[in-house]
Amino acid sequence: MGRRFRDGRGVLVVRGEAGAVSVPVEVAASYRARTKGLLGRDGVEGAMLLSPANSVHTFRMRMAIDVAYLDRHLVVIAVRTMKPGRLGLPRVRARHVVEAEAGVMAGWGLRGGVRVEVVGEVVGGALE
C-alpha cells in the first residue's frame, strides 16, 4: 500500500548517482491544495508534491515547470517539462506528482527509475 500524505512542508530527498540531494517540498494532499498547486505563482522554492495525483495541467500558470510522475513506491516513472497552458496526459501507474521550476530536476538527479523520500513532514506545526 502506498503512503498517504497530508498538507504541510517537508524535505524531498532524491537519491541519484551523485548522492542524496535534499530539496524543500510543499505537500498538497487535500483536494483544495492540489487544485491550487502552483497556480498564480511566479516561482517555487524547492518543489511541490501533489498526492494523490497522476496528471497535471499548466493552465493559468505563469511559468514552465518540471513534472515528475511517481509510482506508489515513490519511484520516478517519468519527468517532463511543461509550458504554461498545457494539459498533461494521466500516467496509469502514477500515484504522486512532483512539480518544480523548469530545468531544476535534472540538477537534482531526478529522472526515471530514481526513488525519492519525503521526510520531516510538518503538519499543524509539529514534525511527524
GROMACS .gro file of N, CA and C in nm:
model
  384
    1MET      N    1   0.085  -0.119   0.000
    1MET     CA    2   0.000   0.000   0.000
    1MET      C    3   0.088   0.124   0.000
    2GLY      N    4   0.052   0.223  -0.080
    2GLY     CA    5   0.130   0.345  -0.088
    2GLY      C    6   0.108   0.434   0.033
    3ARG      N    7   0.193   0.531   0.047
    3ARG     CA    8   0.188   0.624   0.160
    3ARG      C    9   0.083   0.730   0.137
    4ARG      N   10   0.017   0.770   0.244
    4ARG     CA   11  -0.078   0.881   0.238
    4ARG      C   12  -0.012   1.003   0.300
    5PHE      N   13  -0.025   1.115   0.231
    5PHE     CA   14   0.034   1.239   0.278
    5PHE      C   15  -0.075   1.333   0.326
    6ARG      N   16  -0.033   1.434   0.405
    6ARG     CA   17  -0.121   1.543   0.447
    6ARG      C   18  -0.056   1.674   0.407
    7ASP      N   19  -0.139   1.779   0.393
    7ASP     CA   20  -0.085   1.911   0.359
    7ASP      C   21   0.021   1.951   0.460
    8GLY      N   22   0.127   2.012   0.412
    8GLY     CA   23   0.233   2.059   0.500
    8GLY      C   24   0.362   2.082   0.425
    9ARG      N   25   0.471   2.080   0.497
    9ARG     CA   26   0.604   2.101   0.437
    9ARG      C   27   0.697   1.991   0.485
   10GLY      N   28   0.798   1.967   0.407
   10GLY     CA   29   0.896   1.866   0.444
   10GLY      C   30   1.018   1.880   0.356
   11VAL      N   31   1.090   1.770   0.342
   11VAL     CA   32   1.210   1.767   0.259
   11VAL      C   33   1.198   1.650   0.163
   12LEU      N   34   1.219   1.678   0.035
   12LEU     CA   35   1.222   1.575  -0.068
   12LEU      C   36   1.367   1.532  -0.082
   13VAL      N   37   1.394   1.405  -0.058
   13VAL     CA   38   1.530   1.352  -0.069
   13VAL      C   39   1.539   1.271  -0.198
   14VAL      N   40   1.627   1.315  -0.289
   14VAL     CA   41   1.648   1.249  -0.417
   14VAL      C   42   1.779   1.172  -0.405
   15ARG      N   43   1.772   1.041  -0.421
   15ARG     CA   44   1.893   0.958  -0.412
   15ARG      C   45   1.937   0.920  -0.553
   16GLY      N   46   2.015   1.010  -0.613
   16GLY     CA   47   2.062   0.989  -0.750
   16GLY      C   48   2.205   0.938  -0.752
   17GLU      N   49   2.264   0.935  -0.871
   17GLU     CA   50   2.401   0.885  -0.888
   17GLU      C   51   2.503   0.969  -0.813
   18ALA      N   52   2.476   1.099  -0.797
   18ALA     CA   53   2.570   1.189  -0.731
   18ALA      C   54   2.550   1.193  -0.580
   19GLY      N   55   2.468   1.102  -0.526
   19GLY     CA   56   2.440   1.102  -0.383
   19GLY      C   57   2.304   1.163  -0.356
   20ALA      N   58   2.277   1.187  -0.228
   20ALA     CA   59   2.146   1.239  -0.188
   20ALA      C   60   2.141   1.391  -0.199
   21VAL      N   61   2.031   1.441  -0.256
   21VAL     CA   62   2.005   1.584  -0.265
   21VAL      C   63   1.876   1.610  -0.189
   22SER      N   64   1.879   1.709  -0.098
   22SER     CA   65   1.761   1.745  -0.019
   22SER      C   66   1.702   1.874  -0.071
   23VAL      N   67   1.571   1.872  -0.095
   23VAL     CA   68   1.501   1.986  -0.153
   23VAL      C   69   1.379   2.017  -0.067
   24PRO      N   70   1.357   2.144  -0.028
   24PRO     CA   71   1.235   2.177   0.046
   24PRO      C   72   1.113   2.142  -0.039
   25VAL      N   73   1.010   2.086   0.024
   25VAL     CA   74   0.891   2.046  -0.051
   25VAL      C   75   0.764   2.088   0.023
   26GLU      N   76   0.669   2.140  -0.053
   26GLU     CA   77   0.535   2.166  -0.001
   26GLU      C   78   0.451   2.046  -0.040
   27VAL      N   79   0.375   1.993   0.054
   27VAL     CA   80   0.289   1.878   0.025
   27VAL      C   81   0.145   1.927   0.010
   28ALA      N   82   0.085   1.896  -0.104
   28ALA     CA   83  -0.055   1.931  -0.131
   28ALA      C   84  -0.132   1.800  -0.143
   29ALA      N   85  -0.198   1.762  -0.033
   29ALA     CA   86  -0.269   1.635  -0.031
   29ALA      C   87  -0.421   1.652  -0.027
   30SER      N   88  -0.469   1.765   0.021
   30SER     CA   89  -0.613   1.788   0.023
   30SER      C   90  -0.659   1.828  -0.117
   31TYR      N   91  -0.786   1.809  -0.146
   31TYR     CA   92  -0.839   1.845  -0.277
   31TYR      C   93  -0.813   1.993  -0.306
   32ARG      N   94  -0.838   2.077  -0.207
   32ARG     CA   95  -0.821   2.221  -0.225
   32ARG      C   96  -0.674   2.257  -0.256
   33ALA      N   97  -0.581   2.201  -0.181
   33ALA     CA   98  -0.438   2.231  -0.202
   33ALA      C   99  -0.391   2.178  -0.337
   34ARG      N  100  -0.435   2.057  -0.375
   34ARG     CA  101  -0.394   2.000  -0.504
   34ARG      C  102  -0.450   2.082  -0.619
   35THR      N  103  -0.574   2.130  -0.605
   35THR     CA  104  -0.637   2.209  -0.711
   35THR      C  105  -0.562   2.340  -0.732
   36LYS      N  106  -0.518   2.404  -0.624
   36LYS     CA  107  -0.444   2.531  -0.634
   36LYS      C  108  -0.303   2.506  -0.686
   37GLY      N  109  -0.234   2.406  -0.631
   37GLY     CA  110  -0.099   2.374  -0.678
   37GLY      C  111  -0.011   2.497  -0.688
   38LEU      N  112   0.051   2.516  -0.803
   38LEU     CA  113   0.140   2.630  -0.825
   38LEU      C  114   0.073   2.743  -0.902
   39LEU      N  115  -0.060   2.736  -0.918
   39LEU     CA  116  -0.131   2.839  -0.994
   39LEU      C  117  -0.111   2.977  -0.931
   40GLY      N  118  -0.085   3.074  -1.015
   40GLY     CA  119  -0.072   3.211  -0.970
   40GLY      C  120   0.063   3.247  -0.910
   41ARG      N  121   0.154   3.153  -0.908
   41ARG     CA  122   0.288   3.182  -0.851
   41ARG      C  123   0.386   3.218  -0.961
   42ASP      N  124   0.485   3.297  -0.922
   42ASP     CA  125   0.593   3.333  -1.015
   42ASP      C  126   0.712   3.239  -1.000
   43GLY      N  127   0.711   3.158  -0.896
   43GLY     CA  128   0.820   3.065  -0.873
   43GLY      C  129   0.786   2.975  -0.756
   44VAL      N  130   0.874   2.881  -0.729
   44VAL     CA  131   0.856   2.792  -0.615
   44VAL      C  132   0.994   2.764  -0.556
   45GLU      N  133   1.001   2.769  -0.423
   45GLU     CA  134   1.127   2.736  -0.357
   45GLU      C  135   1.126   2.586  -0.335
   46GLY      N  136   1.211   2.515  -0.408
   46GLY     CA  137   1.213   2.370  -0.398
   46GLY      C  138   1.110   2.308  -0.489
   47ALA      N  139   1.018   2.231  -0.429
   47ALA     CA  140   0.922   2.157  -0.510
   47ALA      C  141   0.787   2.149  -0.440
   48MET      N  142   0.687   2.101  -0.515
   48MET     CA  143   0.556   2.074  -0.458
   48MET      C  144   0.520   1.930  -0.493
   49LEU      N  145   0.473   1.856  -0.392
   49LEU     CA  146   0.427   1.719  -0.411
   49LEU      C  147   0.275   1.718  -0.408
   50LEU      N  148   0.213   1.671  -0.515
   50LEU     CA  149   0.069   1.657  -0.522
   50LEU      C  150   0.037   1.509  -0.500
   51SER      N  151  -0.047   1.480  -0.402
   51SER     CA  152  -0.077   1.341  -0.372
   51SER      C  153  -0.217   1.328  -0.313
   52PRO      N  154  -0.299   1.237  -0.365
   52PRO     CA  155  -0.272   1.154  -0.483
   52PRO      C  156  -0.292   1.235  -0.612
   53ALA      N  157  -0.217   1.200  -0.714
   53ALA     CA  158  -0.228   1.265  -0.844
   53ALA      C  159  -0.160   1.178  -0.949
   54ASN      N  160  -0.214   1.179  -1.072
   54ASN     CA  161  -0.148   1.107  -1.180
   54ASN      C  162  -0.137   1.192  -1.307
   55SER      N  163  -0.181   1.319  -1.297
   55SER     CA  164  -0.166   1.410  -1.410
   55SER      C  165  -0.174   1.554  -1.358
   56VAL      N  166  -0.128   1.647  -1.439
   56VAL     CA  167  -0.135   1.789  -1.403
   56VAL      C  168  -0.166   1.870  -1.528
   57HIS      N  169  -0.203   1.995  -1.507
   57HIS     CA  170  -0.218   2.089  -1.617
   57HIS      C  171  -0.146   2.216  -1.579
   58THR      N  172  -0.117   2.297  -1.679
   58THR     CA  173  -0.048   2.424  -1.653
   58THR      C  174  -0.130   2.543  -1.700
   59PHE      N  175  -0.263   2.526  -1.707
   59PHE     CA  176  -0.349   2.638  -1.741
   59PHE      C  177  -0.340   2.743  -1.630
   60ARG      N  178  -0.335   2.871  -1.668
   60ARG     CA  179  -0.324   2.984  -1.574
   60ARG      C  180  -0.191   2.986  -1.498
   61MET      N  181  -0.094   2.910  -1.542
   61MET     CA  182   0.039   2.917  -1.478
   61MET      C  183   0.120   3.025  -1.545
   62ARG      N  184   0.211   3.083  -1.467
   62ARG     CA  185   0.295   3.191  -1.517
   62ARG      C  186   0.433   3.144  -1.561
   63MET      N  187   0.463   3.016  -1.537
   63MET     CA  188   0.599   2.967  -1.565
   63MET      C  189   0.594   2.824  -1.616
   64ALA      N  190   0.698   2.784  -1.686
   64ALA     CA  191   0.713   2.644  -1.726
   64ALA      C  192   0.758   2.566  -1.602
   65ILE      N  193   0.718   2.439  -1.595
   65ILE     CA  194   0.755   2.357  -1.479
   65ILE      C  195   0.808   2.221  -1.522
   66ASP      N  196   0.891   2.163  -1.437
   66ASP     CA  197   0.928   2.023  -1.449
   66ASP      C  198   0.825   1.944  -1.371
   67VAL      N  199   0.785   1.830  -1.426
   67VAL     CA  200   0.686   1.744  -1.361
   67VAL      C  201   0.745   1.603  -1.354
   68ALA      N  202   0.750   1.547  -1.233
   68ALA     CA  203   0.795   1.409  -1.215
   68ALA      C  204   0.676   1.327  -1.167
   69TYR      N  205   0.649   1.219  -1.238
   69TYR     CA  206   0.541   1.127  -1.202
   69TYR      C  207   0.600   1.014  -1.120
   70LEU      N  208   0.543   0.989  -1.001
   70LEU     CA  209   0.595   0.887  -0.910
   70LEU      C  210   0.495   0.774  -0.894
   71ASP      N  211   0.545   0.651  -0.881
   71ASP     CA  212   0.455   0.540  -0.853
   71ASP      C  213   0.429   0.530  -0.704
   72ARG      N  214   0.357   0.427  -0.660
   72ARG     CA  215   0.320   0.418  -0.518
   72ARG      C  216   0.438   0.394  -0.426
   73HIS      N  217   0.552   0.355  -0.482
   73HIS     CA  218   0.674   0.335  -0.402
   73HIS      C  219   0.766   0.457  -0.408
   74LEU      N  220   0.717   0.567  -0.465
   74LEU     CA  221   0.791   0.692  -0.482
   74LEU      C  222   0.911   0.677  -0.576
   75VAL      N  223   0.896   0.589  -0.675
   75VAL     CA  224   0.996   0.573  -0.781
   75VAL      C  225   0.949   0.655  -0.900
   76VAL      N  226   1.041   0.732  -0.960
   76VAL     CA  227   1.007   0.819  -1.072
   76VAL      C  228   0.976   0.735  -1.196
   77ILE      N  229   0.856   0.755  -1.251
   77ILE     CA  230   0.815   0.688  -1.375
   77ILE      C  231   0.865   0.768  -1.495
   78ALA      N  232   0.847   0.900  -1.488
   78ALA     CA  233   0.886   0.988  -1.598
   78ALA      C  234   0.901   1.131  -1.548
   79VAL      N  235   0.983   1.210  -1.618
   79VAL     CA  236   0.998   1.353  -1.590
   79VAL      C  237   0.974   1.427  -1.721
   80ARG      N  238   0.890   1.529  -1.715
   80ARG     CA  239   0.859   1.610  -1.833
   80ARG      C  240   0.866   1.757  -1.795
   81THR      N  241   0.896   1.841  -1.895
   81THR     CA  242   0.888   1.986  -1.877
   81THR      C  243   0.762   2.032  -1.950
   82MET      N  244   0.681   2.112  -1.881
   82MET     CA  245   0.554   2.159  -1.939
   82MET      C  246   0.552   2.311  -1.942
   83LYS      N  247   0.517   2.366  -2.056
   83LYS     CA  248   0.499   2.510  -2.070
   83LYS      C  249   0.360   2.547  -2.017
   84PRO      N  250   0.339   2.676  -1.985
   84PRO     CA  251   0.205   2.719  -1.942
   84PRO      C  252   0.100   2.688  -2.049
   85GLY      N  253  -0.023   2.659  -2.002
   85GLY     CA  254  -0.134   2.636  -2.094
   85GLY      C  255  -0.142   2.496  -2.151
   86ARG      N  256  -0.078   2.398  -2.085
   86ARG     CA  257  -0.078   2.262  -2.136
   86ARG      C  258  -0.154   2.167  -2.044
   87LEU      N  259  -0.200   2.056  -2.101
   87LEU     CA  260  -0.267   1.951  -2.025
   87LEU      C  261  -0.182   1.825  -2.037
   88GLY      N  262  -0.134   1.776  -1.922
   88GLY     CA  263  -0.054   1.653  -1.922
   88GLY      C  264  -0.145   1.532  -1.921
   89LEU      N  265  -0.110   1.432  -1.999
   89LEU     CA  266  -0.189   1.309  -2.002
   89LEU      C  267  -0.168   1.231  -1.872
   90PRO      N  268  -0.273   1.167  -1.822
   90PRO     CA  269  -0.258   1.087  -1.699
   90PRO      C  270  -0.160   0.971  -1.720
   91ARG      N  271  -0.083   0.942  -1.619
   91ARG     CA  272   0.009   0.827  -1.620
   91ARG      C  273  -0.058   0.716  -1.540
   92VAL      N  274  -0.078   0.603  -1.601
   92VAL     CA  275  -0.154   0.494  -1.540
   92VAL      C  276  -0.098   0.451  -1.404
   93ARG      N  277   0.032   0.434  -1.393
   93ARG     CA  278   0.091   0.385  -1.267
   93ARG      C  279   0.123   0.495  -1.168
   94ALA      N  280   0.107   0.621  -1.208
   94ALA     CA  281   0.144   0.733  -1.120
   94ALA      C  282   0.046   0.747  -1.004
   95ARG      N  283   0.099   0.771  -0.885
   95ARG     CA  284   0.018   0.795  -0.766
   95ARG      C  285   0.046   0.933  -0.706
   96HIS      N  286   0.162   0.991  -0.740
   96HIS     CA  287   0.204   1.120  -0.687
   96HIS      C  288   0.272   1.196  -0.800
   97VAL      N  289   0.270   1.330  -0.791
   97VAL     CA  290   0.337   1.414  -0.889
   97VAL      C  291   0.419   1.519  -0.814
   98VAL      N  292   0.542   1.541  -0.858
   98VAL     CA  293   0.627   1.646  -0.804
   98VAL      C  294   0.640   1.754  -0.911
   99GLU      N  295   0.617   1.879  -0.870
   99GLU     CA  296   0.632   1.993  -0.962
   99GLU      C  297   0.742   2.084  -0.910
  100ALA      N  298   0.818   2.142  -1.003
  100ALA     CA  299   0.923   2.238  -0.967
  100ALA      C  300   0.947   2.327  -1.088
  101GLU      N  301   1.026   2.433  -1.068
  101GLU     CA  302   1.056   2.522  -1.180
  101GLU      C  303   1.130   2.445  -1.288
  102ALA      N  304   1.100   2.479  -1.413
  102ALA     CA  305   1.158   2.410  -1.528
  102ALA      C  306   1.311   2.411  -1.520
  103GLY      N  307   1.370   2.296  -1.543
  103GLY     CA  308   1.515   2.283  -1.551
  103GLY      C  309   1.584   2.239  -1.424
  104VAL      N  310   1.516   2.241  -1.309
  104VAL     CA  311   1.588   2.211  -1.185
  104VAL      C  312   1.599   2.062  -1.153
  105MET      N  313   1.505   1.983  -1.202
  105MET     CA  314   1.506   1.841  -1.163
  105MET      C  315   1.629   1.765  -1.213
  106ALA      N  316   1.677   1.801  -1.331
  106ALA     CA  317   1.797   1.736  -1.384
  106ALA      C  318   1.915   1.759  -1.289
  107GLY      N  319   1.924   1.880  -1.235
  107GLY     CA  320   2.032   1.912  -1.141
  107GLY      C  321   2.021   1.836  -1.011
  108TRP      N  322   1.900   1.795  -0.975
  108TRP     CA  323   1.880   1.716  -0.853
  108TRP      C  324   1.907   1.568  -0.877
  109GLY      N  325   1.924   1.529  -1.005
  109GLY     CA  326   1.940   1.387  -1.038
  109GLY      C  327   1.807   1.315  -1.044
  110LEU      N  328   1.698   1.390  -1.058
  110LEU     CA  329   1.564   1.331  -1.062
  110LEU      C  330   1.532   1.289  -1.204
  111ARG      N  331   1.523   1.159  -1.226
  111ARG     CA  332   1.488   1.104  -1.358
  111ARG      C  333   1.430   0.965  -1.339
  112GLY      N  334   1.382   0.907  -1.446
  112GLY     CA  335   1.318   0.776  -1.441
  112GLY      C  336   1.400   0.673  -1.365
  113GLY      N  337   1.334   0.598  -1.278
  113GLY     CA  338   1.399   0.491  -1.202
  113GLY      C  339   1.455   0.532  -1.068
  114VAL      N  340   1.465   0.663  -1.042
  114VAL     CA  341   1.520   0.713  -0.916
  114VAL      C  342   1.409   0.712  -0.810
  115ARG      N  343   1.443   0.667  -0.689
  115ARG     CA  344   1.347   0.666  -0.579
  115ARG      C  345   1.368   0.790  -0.494
  116VAL      N  346   1.258   0.851  -0.449
  116VAL     CA  347   1.266   0.968  -0.361
  116VAL      C  348   1.201   0.935  -0.228
  117GLU      N  349   1.229   1.019  -0.130
  117GLU     CA  350   1.165   1.008   0.001
  117GLU      C  351   1.114   1.146   0.039
  118VAL      N  352   1.011   1.150   0.122
  118VAL     CA  353   0.965   1.275   0.181
  118VAL      C  354   0.981   1.258   0.331
  119VAL      N  355   1.065   1.342   0.390
  119VAL     CA  356   1.095   1.331   0.533
  119VAL      C  357   1.063   1.461   0.604
  120GLY      N  358   1.049   1.453   0.736
  120GLY     CA  359   1.028   1.572   0.818
  120GLY      C  360   0.902   1.647   0.781
  121GLU      N  361   0.795   1.573   0.756
  121GLU     CA  362   0.670   1.637   0.717
  121GLU      C  363   0.615   1.720   0.833
  122VAL      N  364   0.591   1.848   0.808
  122VAL     CA  365   0.536   1.936   0.911
  122VAL      C  366   0.386   1.945   0.892
  123VAL      N  367   0.312   1.905   0.993
  123VAL     CA  368   0.166   1.912   0.988
  123VAL      C  369   0.119   1.988   1.111
  124GLY      N  370   0.051   2.098   1.089
  124GLY     CA  371   0.000   2.177   1.201
  124GLY      C  372   0.108   2.224   1.297
  125GLY      N  373   0.229   2.248   1.243
  125GLY     CA  374   0.339   2.298   1.326
  125GLY      C  375   0.420   2.192   1.396
  126ALA      N  376   0.381   2.063   1.384
  126ALA     CA  377   0.456   1.955   1.451
  126ALA      C  378   0.522   1.866   1.347
  127LEU      N  379   0.645   1.827   1.371
  127LEU     CA  380   0.716   1.738   1.282
  127LEU      C  381   0.668   1.596   1.303
  128GLU      N  382   0.637   1.527   1.195
  128GLU     CA  383   0.591   1.388   1.205
  128GLU      C  384   0.705   1.294   1.180
   0.00000   0.00000   0.00000
